Amino acid sequence: MPSQEPLPEPSLDKLAIPMAMVQAIKDAELEDDIKDAEMLKNLRDPTPQSDPIDDTTEFSIDMFMSMIGGSQRMYDEARNALSRRKPPVQIHSYHTVQKIIEKITGVTQIRTDMCPNSCLAYTGPFSHLTECPTCQTPRYERVKNNEKKPLKQFYTIPLGSQLQALWRTPEGADRMRYKSRITAEFLRLYNASDGDSSSYMPKFEDIFHGSEYITAVLNDKIKDDDTLVMFSWDGAQLYRDKQSDCFFAIWVVLNLSPDIRYKKKYILPACFIPGPKKPDNPESFLLPGFRHLSALQKHGLRVWEGRQHRFMITRPFFAFGTADTVALPMLSGLVGHKGGLGCRIYCGMPGRHRPRQPTYYPAALKPFDFAVVGSDHGDVDLITLALNGPDQIKYDRNLRILMQSRSNARYNEIRLATGIVRPSICLGFQKNVMFAVPKCFPIDLMHLISLNVPQHILSIWRNTTEVTFPYGNQKPDFFVLDDDIVWQTHGEQVAAMRCYLPTSIDRPPRNPAKKINSGYKASEYLMYFWSLGPALFRLVLPEHLWTHYCKLVSAIRLIHQRRITLQQLATAHKMLIQWVIEFEQKYYGRHVDRLHLVRPCIHMLIHLGQETVRCGPLNLLAQWSLETTIGNLGQEVHQHSNPFSNLAERGLLRGQINALKAIFPQFDHHKTTLPRGSLNLKDGYWLLRASVRHAVLKSIIGGMYPLLDICAFLLN
């Protein structure tokens, strides 16, 4: 068990400031950041049912929602047109409808001052400052008659009112009770199992089948009425051709079934950090939302349970915090992927660096004739290491050592030895209502599998890694796409596969020879590298490398399954470890000049099996929902003179509309429609009408191989 004693009081500012933020979250109360009395009243004493909506208001809201992707001018013109009818049709103004929706849902924003250059937000230890300590920019535009106008602010959308809306109706409460139903079924099987895990855990279908959740339930840490949430955040550029960095954050409600959990109307906006520069102190921007969550954890959130027609107290349980490789250290406080202990799940894998180079690489095999101090440890047993999950006890012990640093030199020494930069901001959440740090930071399968691994392996095959090396007359056999003619031909082959893909694939892979450096999407990599790859790369890879690659594809396909059996998971786990070991032998080969080929994304593959056991299917914790939110909110930005404020307003409106649909289902007009001629086969299956009368076969790959020939070759 980790120590229950408070963390040592730090003496260095680089530790004292993060610790002050942790304490501010831990001690938070609702009124600390929410100054609106009406909002506080609704959070503490919500009404069981909303007042009926009159016809004019209902029609106005319908009109408003039908033009949600447009501008205020569109709504005003439609309103004016209706007023000119005989008799005139009166509807509310645009701003009146906005106020009505805000009042019904209780969803509004917390505005917080920030540095105009995005250095920090004036929260926690910075709340009393009147100018930025980094760039010395004033906080306020003017101070006159005791009125202070901040130069710049950002939005935080409180979680509490959004959760209240999800519980409010009978249908909503039924959806939120999915967790309870799955947990009850598991407990029934568990109590009848006599310790045989295969009888109560035959397959992994959701995070509720992960050992982290199961242990918390069995220890009575997670209650039946708790609401599990996952925090996800990432940065993005609003415009391709100019600096426009901003950060998005969302909450994913894990109580809901995976079938609806990631849909647009159930994704809850958390905060929007405007650019155009990246925040220097991102934790300060997360503070208002995290303080709000901590206060709700401490006192509970009062909601109206629509199905049982009663008030109840639900605790928002912080299950997971997800981000990509770059953004995660802002949450976890760890060193990041370039550090000596750079594994994101804190497994303890020591890295190696080349002479006079600061970047560490997680190579298990020691290079030949290698004597770099701090990197000359012996070979690492990956089979044993793969069983190591996030070690909470080791993290707590190392953090306490780091907090006692009395000088910068000692701090740097301990940081290198422990892999910890500062205390995680998530340590401020209430300990009994969260998965512990660092266990709450799972692997992000989306960026790992759909971007990092394909990009890295392709760069090896093309000899375009960050450190290319000459090979003279002895060309390594894994440089198969370094010749421009071969690469261009391969790109044409990829593009030629488009006509064979079903139309349900909304983004088929484009020609990588032309597009791979200009916004090649994660979904394109997913189809290109993991689906079409075994056929396409068979034409260029040597037999032993193609077999090695197919082993990885087979394992990743198992890991990506919606439902994974224990046997399939064991198979994938074994193949991934074998693949990583063979990767180091085939590509790196203990040569120090190839050390950079063993990137952190290669190391992370050995943990996929064990992390699936711990967290459930990792594709349910991936950042697809956040990336989709970034995309569709970005498309709604029409005020390009002030895009960041427009984005925040659209995000707030998204949260309000989602809450409105949850409270009044009649406003949710979206219905899934099937093409004409569809036949209901029942049990969730529909037979669609035929759209192609005759089989069509086109040759691909420059006429060398028809598609069926390739498939037959692979099957044989």
XYZ file of C-alpha atoms in Angstrom, residues 53-541:
489
model
C -42.688 24.562 -22.727
C -45.267 26.679 -24.541
C -45.812 26.301 -28.284
C -43.979 29.490 -29.236
C -40.920 28.534 -27.219
C -40.929 24.986 -28.564
C -41.176 26.223 -32.151
C -38.433 28.786 -31.504
C -36.116 26.134 -30.089
C -36.890 23.845 -33.030
C -35.978 26.628 -35.451
C -32.852 27.420 -33.466
C -31.680 23.802 -33.460
C -32.426 23.296 -37.151
C -29.960 26.118 -37.889
C -27.418 25.129 -35.269
C -24.632 24.896 -37.823
C -25.394 28.293 -39.296
C -25.099 31.870 -38.160
C -27.286 34.160 -36.110
C -28.069 36.064 -39.293
C -29.705 32.971 -40.810
C -31.983 32.627 -37.798
C -32.878 36.326 -37.826
C -33.760 36.231 -41.531
C -35.979 33.179 -41.028
C -37.629 34.882 -38.053
C -38.280 38.009 -40.099
C -39.746 35.946 -42.939
C -42.142 34.223 -40.539
C -43.198 37.565 -39.061
C -44.230 38.770 -42.543
C -46.707 35.945 -43.033
C -50.454 36.551 -42.797
C -51.141 35.982 -39.970
C -47.592 36.534 -38.693
C -45.787 33.699 -36.923
C -44.012 35.018 -33.873
C -40.903 33.304 -32.536
C -38.370 34.402 -29.964
C -35.201 36.250 -30.866
C -31.901 34.419 -31.166
C -30.588 35.662 -27.827
C -33.882 34.922 -26.080
C -33.727 31.306 -27.233
C -30.154 31.064 -26.003
C -31.170 32.327 -22.575
C -34.124 29.926 -22.431
C -31.902 26.951 -23.264
C -29.358 28.044 -20.678
C -32.058 28.351 -18.025
C -33.628 24.978 -18.848
C -30.357 23.062 -18.896
C -28.383 24.970 -16.277
C -25.319 24.551 -18.494
C -23.196 27.678 -18.631
C -19.530 28.571 -18.663
C -16.920 29.587 -16.119
C -14.871 32.459 -17.526
C -11.319 32.583 -16.219
C -8.658 35.194 -16.894
C -5.533 34.118 -18.752
C -2.357 35.607 -20.138
C -2.936 36.922 -23.690
C 0.173 34.999 -24.750
C -1.178 31.739 -23.266
C 1.609 31.546 -20.694
C -0.758 30.654 -17.854
C -4.245 31.024 -16.446
C -4.812 33.158 -13.378
C -5.910 30.280 -11.180
C -4.603 28.649 -8.019
C -1.201 30.095 -7.077
C -1.474 32.631 -9.928
C -4.961 33.938 -9.093
C -3.709 37.032 -7.248
C -1.309 38.221 -9.974
C -1.982 41.327 -12.048
C 0.604 40.560 -14.718
C 2.086 37.433 -16.239
C 5.315 36.389 -14.454
C 6.638 34.907 -17.707
C 6.097 37.659 -20.288
C 5.108 40.556 -17.975
C 1.942 41.230 -19.983
C -0.737 42.957 -17.867
C -3.751 40.916 -16.852
C -6.270 43.744 -17.273
C -6.886 46.118 -20.114
C -7.733 48.983 -17.821
C -8.428 49.640 -14.181
C -10.999 52.425 -13.881
C -13.628 53.074 -11.239
C -12.684 49.732 -9.684
C -13.750 47.953 -12.886
C -11.199 45.545 -14.292
C -11.498 44.234 -17.817
C -9.328 41.158 -18.453
C -7.407 41.131 -21.689
C -8.240 37.488 -22.396
C -10.326 34.678 -20.906
C -10.998 31.004 -21.524
C -14.092 28.847 -21.017
C -14.640 25.913 -18.691
C -17.953 24.041 -18.968
C -18.806 22.595 -15.522
C -19.496 18.877 -15.505
C -22.185 18.826 -12.807
C -25.113 20.357 -14.703
C -24.382 18.186 -17.741
C -24.504 15.022 -15.629
C -27.745 16.135 -13.982
C -29.351 16.358 -17.423
C -28.322 12.801 -18.317
C -30.039 11.344 -15.222
C -33.180 13.463 -15.393
C -35.585 11.466 -17.585
C -36.641 7.803 -17.304
C -34.950 7.022 -20.623
C -31.809 8.862 -19.591
C -31.659 7.083 -16.239
C -32.016 3.733 -18.009
C -29.074 4.608 -20.223
C -26.998 5.692 -17.225
C -27.789 2.416 -15.435
C -25.931 0.381 -18.059
C -22.954 0.249 -15.689
C -25.143 -1.096 -12.903
C -26.596 -3.829 -15.105
C -23.201 -5.000 -16.352
C -21.755 -4.917 -12.836
C -24.684 -6.874 -11.391
C -24.272 -9.560 -14.057
C -20.551 -9.794 -13.355
C -21.116 -10.112 -9.599
C -23.660 -12.854 -10.199
C -21.158 -14.846 -12.263
C -18.333 -14.053 -9.860
C -20.230 -15.288 -6.811
C -21.078 -18.533 -8.617
C -17.609 -19.123 -10.048
C -15.706 -20.649 -7.112
C -12.642 -18.687 -8.186
C -12.587 -19.874 -11.818
C -11.868 -16.655 -13.728
C -12.810 -18.155 -17.104
C -16.400 -18.596 -15.941
C -16.995 -14.994 -14.848
C -14.667 -13.299 -17.333
C -15.011 -15.212 -20.623
C -14.354 -12.111 -22.720
C -13.514 -8.424 -22.476
C -16.259 -6.193 -23.864
C -16.037 -2.983 -21.854
C -13.987 -1.191 -19.224
C -16.253 -2.862 -16.649
C -14.490 -6.136 -17.463
C -11.058 -4.701 -16.682
C -9.325 -5.695 -13.462
C -8.991 -2.053 -12.381
C -12.757 -1.596 -12.313
C -13.495 -5.051 -10.920
C -11.064 -4.588 -8.029
C -12.624 -1.226 -7.186
C -16.121 -2.766 -7.187
C -15.113 -5.723 -5.029
C -13.429 -3.334 -2.576
C -16.608 -1.225 -2.487
C -14.716 1.756 -3.861
C -17.175 2.174 -6.745
C -20.829 2.410 -5.719
C -23.908 1.545 -7.722
C -24.960 5.199 -8.087
C -21.515 6.499 -9.059
C -20.974 8.114 -12.451
C -17.692 7.070 -14.062
C -16.072 9.689 -16.274
C -13.019 9.814 -18.496
C -11.170 13.045 -19.229
C -9.614 13.435 -22.654
C -7.703 16.371 -24.068
C -5.441 17.285 -26.937
C -4.176 20.220 -28.943
C -5.083 21.119 -32.504
C -4.570 23.800 -35.117
C -7.680 25.574 -36.359
C -5.961 26.656 -39.569
C -3.408 24.763 -41.607
C -1.417 27.728 -42.878
C -1.018 29.888 -39.779
C -0.289 29.477 -36.098
C -3.601 28.715 -34.437
C -2.903 26.235 -31.656
C -5.657 25.614 -29.158
C -6.537 22.859 -26.709
C -9.812 20.964 -26.428
C -10.979 18.841 -23.510
C -14.031 16.617 -23.128
C -15.628 14.292 -20.604
C -16.749 10.823 -21.685
C -19.463 9.284 -19.493
C -18.514 5.631 -19.054
C -21.843 4.680 -17.447
C -23.368 4.661 -20.916
C -23.275 1.678 -23.231
C -20.402 1.712 -25.749
C -23.041 1.712 -28.484
C -23.982 5.307 -27.603
C -21.170 6.471 -25.296
C -19.107 8.084 -28.039
C -21.906 9.697 -29.995
C -21.870 13.443 -30.417
C -24.834 14.108 -28.128
C -23.275 12.231 -25.199
C -19.809 13.799 -25.363
C -19.596 16.519 -22.714
C -17.380 19.550 -23.421
C -14.939 20.341 -20.611
C -12.836 23.358 -21.570
C -11.372 25.275 -24.482
C -7.944 26.896 -24.228
C -7.503 29.528 -26.941
C -4.319 30.161 -28.869
C -2.701 31.044 -31.070
C 0.189 29.841 -28.885
C 0.406 26.656 -26.860
C -0.062 27.100 -23.097
C 3.189 27.192 -21.152
C 1.483 26.090 -17.943
C -1.395 23.854 -19.073
C -2.227 22.668 -15.545
C -3.360 26.174 -14.605
C -5.972 26.023 -17.381
C -7.306 22.686 -16.148
C -7.699 23.920 -12.589
C -11.297 25.302 -12.745
C -12.737 22.119 -14.252
C -10.748 19.842 -11.971
C -11.664 21.871 -8.886
C -15.308 21.556 -9.858
C -14.979 17.780 -10.201
C -13.169 17.496 -6.874
C -15.901 19.468 -5.104
C -18.546 17.182 -6.609
C -16.567 14.135 -5.490
C -16.262 15.514 -1.987
C -19.936 16.354 -1.438
C -21.645 14.335 -4.159
C -23.866 15.623 -6.953
C -27.599 15.711 -6.308
C -29.545 14.485 -9.334
C -33.127 13.543 -10.102
C -33.204 9.856 -11.035
C -35.886 9.893 -13.711
C -36.725 6.195 -13.686
C -37.016 5.771 -9.927
C -38.547 9.245 -9.433
C -36.283 10.168 -6.559
C -33.366 12.398 -5.728
C -30.066 10.643 -5.279
C -26.432 11.530 -4.715
C -24.023 10.424 -7.415
C -20.254 10.743 -7.161
C -18.346 11.565 -10.359
C -15.655 8.877 -10.293
C -12.500 9.880 -12.169
C -11.645 6.670 -13.984
C -9.165 7.666 -16.675
C -7.307 10.643 -18.067
C -6.235 10.243 -21.681
C -4.073 12.251 -24.033
C -1.550 11.650 -26.764
C 2.142 11.125 -26.084
C 2.906 14.848 -26.060
C -0.017 16.026 -23.923
C -0.089 13.208 -21.361
C 2.907 14.448 -19.290
C 0.874 17.600 -18.615
C -1.602 15.354 -16.779
C 0.692 12.686 -15.387
C 3.703 14.783 -14.410
C 6.040 12.155 -15.884
C 9.057 12.886 -18.066
C 7.500 12.067 -21.410
C 8.536 9.734 -24.180
C 12.084 11.077 -24.595
C 13.106 10.562 -20.970
C 15.198 7.843 -19.394
C 12.071 6.229 -17.929
C 9.740 7.326 -20.689
C 7.102 4.587 -20.642
C 3.711 6.267 -20.292
C 2.377 3.560 -17.975
C 5.450 3.821 -15.724
C 6.583 0.220 -16.116
C 10.206 0.957 -15.198
C 11.768 0.273 -18.614
C 15.191 2.009 -18.620
C 16.138 3.833 -21.794
C 19.454 4.153 -23.587
C 20.936 7.172 -25.302
C 23.756 7.569 -27.757
C 26.949 9.378 -26.769
C 26.389 13.122 -26.282
C 22.718 12.833 -27.250
C 19.916 13.636 -24.743
C 17.119 11.483 -26.181
C 16.580 8.055 -24.645
C 15.292 5.021 -26.546
C 13.710 1.964 -24.861
C 15.986 -0.663 -26.409
C 16.002 -3.954 -24.530
C 19.223 -5.206 -26.136
C 22.495 -3.574 -25.155
C 24.436 -2.268 -28.180
C 27.791 -3.772 -29.095
C 30.802 -2.130 -27.416
C 28.549 0.305 -25.578
C 29.796 2.110 -22.471
C 27.625 5.217 -22.067
C 27.182 5.911 -18.361
C 23.574 5.446 -17.307
C 22.680 3.526 -20.461
C 25.061 0.581 -20.327
C 22.792 -1.729 -18.336
C 22.403 -5.300 -19.534
C 19.685 -6.752 -21.723
C 16.135 -6.294 -20.438
C 13.804 -9.291 -20.246
C 10.743 -8.055 -22.155
C 8.686 -11.132 -21.300
C 8.895 -10.276 -17.605
C 8.650 -6.528 -18.155
C 5.453 -6.922 -20.196
C 3.696 -8.144 -17.063
C 4.491 -4.896 -15.248
C 1.576 -2.518 -15.119
C 1.512 0.961 -13.601
C 3.183 0.682 -10.197
C 1.375 2.949 -7.740
C 3.605 2.062 -4.783
C 6.800 2.725 -6.703
C 5.374 5.979 -8.068
C 4.419 7.181 -4.586
C 7.832 6.308 -3.165
C 9.701 8.011 -5.997
C 7.496 11.105 -5.861
C 8.244 11.519 -2.160
C 11.961 11.341 -2.900
C 11.603 13.952 -5.646
C 9.606 16.309 -3.422
C 12.483 16.408 -0.939
C 14.917 17.849 -3.507
C 16.723 20.832 -2.044
C 18.668 21.972 -5.114
C 18.248 21.982 -8.866
C 21.164 19.610 -9.282
C 19.622 17.109 -6.880
C 16.235 17.560 -8.540
C 17.668 16.796 -11.990
C 19.420 13.734 -10.633
C 16.261 12.356 -9.014
C 14.112 13.223 -12.025
C 16.407 11.171 -14.240
C 16.381 8.264 -11.792
C 12.616 8.256 -11.164
C 11.077 9.529 -14.410
C 8.918 12.035 -12.496
C 9.011 15.763 -13.236
C 6.352 17.015 -10.808
C 3.316 15.751 -8.897
C 0.424 14.944 -11.209
C -2.411 17.443 -11.101
C -4.762 14.462 -10.813
C -3.453 13.824 -7.299
C -5.838 16.585 -6.235
C -8.930 14.453 -6.831
C -10.467 12.700 -3.847
C -8.566 9.426 -3.421
C -11.636 7.313 -2.772
C -13.356 8.473 -5.982
C -10.691 7.806 -8.597
C -8.318 5.222 -9.985
C -4.963 6.018 -8.444
C -2.125 7.799 -10.218
C -0.506 6.475 -12.425
C -3.119 3.745 -12.992
C -5.595 6.280 -14.327
C -3.471 6.951 -17.434
C -4.113 4.169 -19.967
C -2.543 3.597 -23.364
C -4.022 5.702 -26.162
C -4.611 3.102 -28.854
C -5.636 5.634 -31.482
C -2.396 7.600 -31.687
C -0.236 4.547 -31.012
C -1.664 2.222 -33.656
C -3.188 4.614 -36.170
C -0.319 7.104 -36.291
C 2.855 6.419 -34.310
C 3.598 2.802 -35.259
C 2.686 3.029 -38.980
C 4.547 6.300 -39.417
C 7.647 4.944 -37.712
C 7.783 1.632 -39.570
C 7.168 3.338 -42.908
C 9.947 5.815 -42.151
C 12.290 2.866 -41.529
C 11.343 1.168 -44.779
C 11.817 4.494 -46.595
C 15.016 5.438 -44.690
C 13.470 8.750 -43.644
C 13.795 8.470 -39.863
C 15.027 11.484 -37.917
C 18.571 10.098 -38.181
C 19.187 8.549 -41.579
C 22.373 6.550 -41.917
C 24.451 5.712 -45.000
C 24.901 2.071 -45.850
C 27.478 2.026 -48.648
C 27.419 -1.180 -50.661
C 25.656 -3.201 -47.957
C 22.101 -1.944 -48.041
C 19.964 -3.233 -45.142
C 17.191 -5.461 -46.413
C 14.550 -3.399 -44.606
C 15.114 -0.362 -46.861
C 12.443 -1.456 -49.323
C 10.730 1.842 -50.132
C 13.717 4.194 -50.224
C 13.843 4.177 -54.014
C 11.553 6.888 -55.381
C 10.263 4.772 -58.268
C 9.335 1.922 -55.928
C 7.676 4.365 -53.529
C 5.677 6.048 -56.287
C 4.556 2.666 -57.621
C 3.532 1.580 -54.137
C 1.520 4.781 -53.703
C -0.356 4.114 -56.932
C -1.135 0.608 -55.733
C -2.633 1.980 -52.516
C -4.793 4.450 -54.431
C -5.915 1.683 -56.809
C -7.411 -0.258 -53.903
C -10.052 2.415 -53.368
C -12.568 0.900 -55.771
C -12.544 -2.380 -53.840
C -13.418 -0.830 -50.479
C -17.020 -0.593 -49.249
C -18.607 2.842 -49.214
C -19.023 2.589 -45.432
C -15.326 3.490 -45.194
C -15.713 7.247 -45.266
C -12.021 7.991 -45.757
C -10.239 5.394 -47.897
C -6.461 5.769 -47.967
C -5.054 8.152 -50.540
C -1.804 7.751 -52.418
C 0.812 7.938 -49.621
C 3.547 8.905 -52.070
C 1.666 12.150 -52.670
C -0.223 12.755 -49.434
C 1.660 11.189 -46.539
C 3.337 14.493 -45.647
C 0.205 16.615 -46.008
C -2.356 15.526 -43.474
C -2.634 11.763 -43.905
C -5.400 10.873 -41.456
C -5.361 8.283 -38.692
C -8.298 6.464 -40.298
C -6.334 6.289 -43.553
C -3.335 4.745 -41.802
C -5.668 2.287 -40.108
C -6.975 1.015 -43.429
C -3.698 1.345 -45.349
C -1.270 -0.214 -42.887
C -3.394 -2.712 -40.979
C -5.973 -3.831 -43.559
C -4.450 -3.477 -47.024
C -0.849 -3.747 -45.873
C -0.417 -7.544 -45.843
C -1.240 -7.650 -49.558
C 0.573 -4.498 -50.623
C 3.772 -4.921 -48.625
C 4.121 -8.550 -49.727
C 5.321 -7.161 -53.043
C 8.266 -5.268 -51.541
C 9.256 -6.879 -48.242
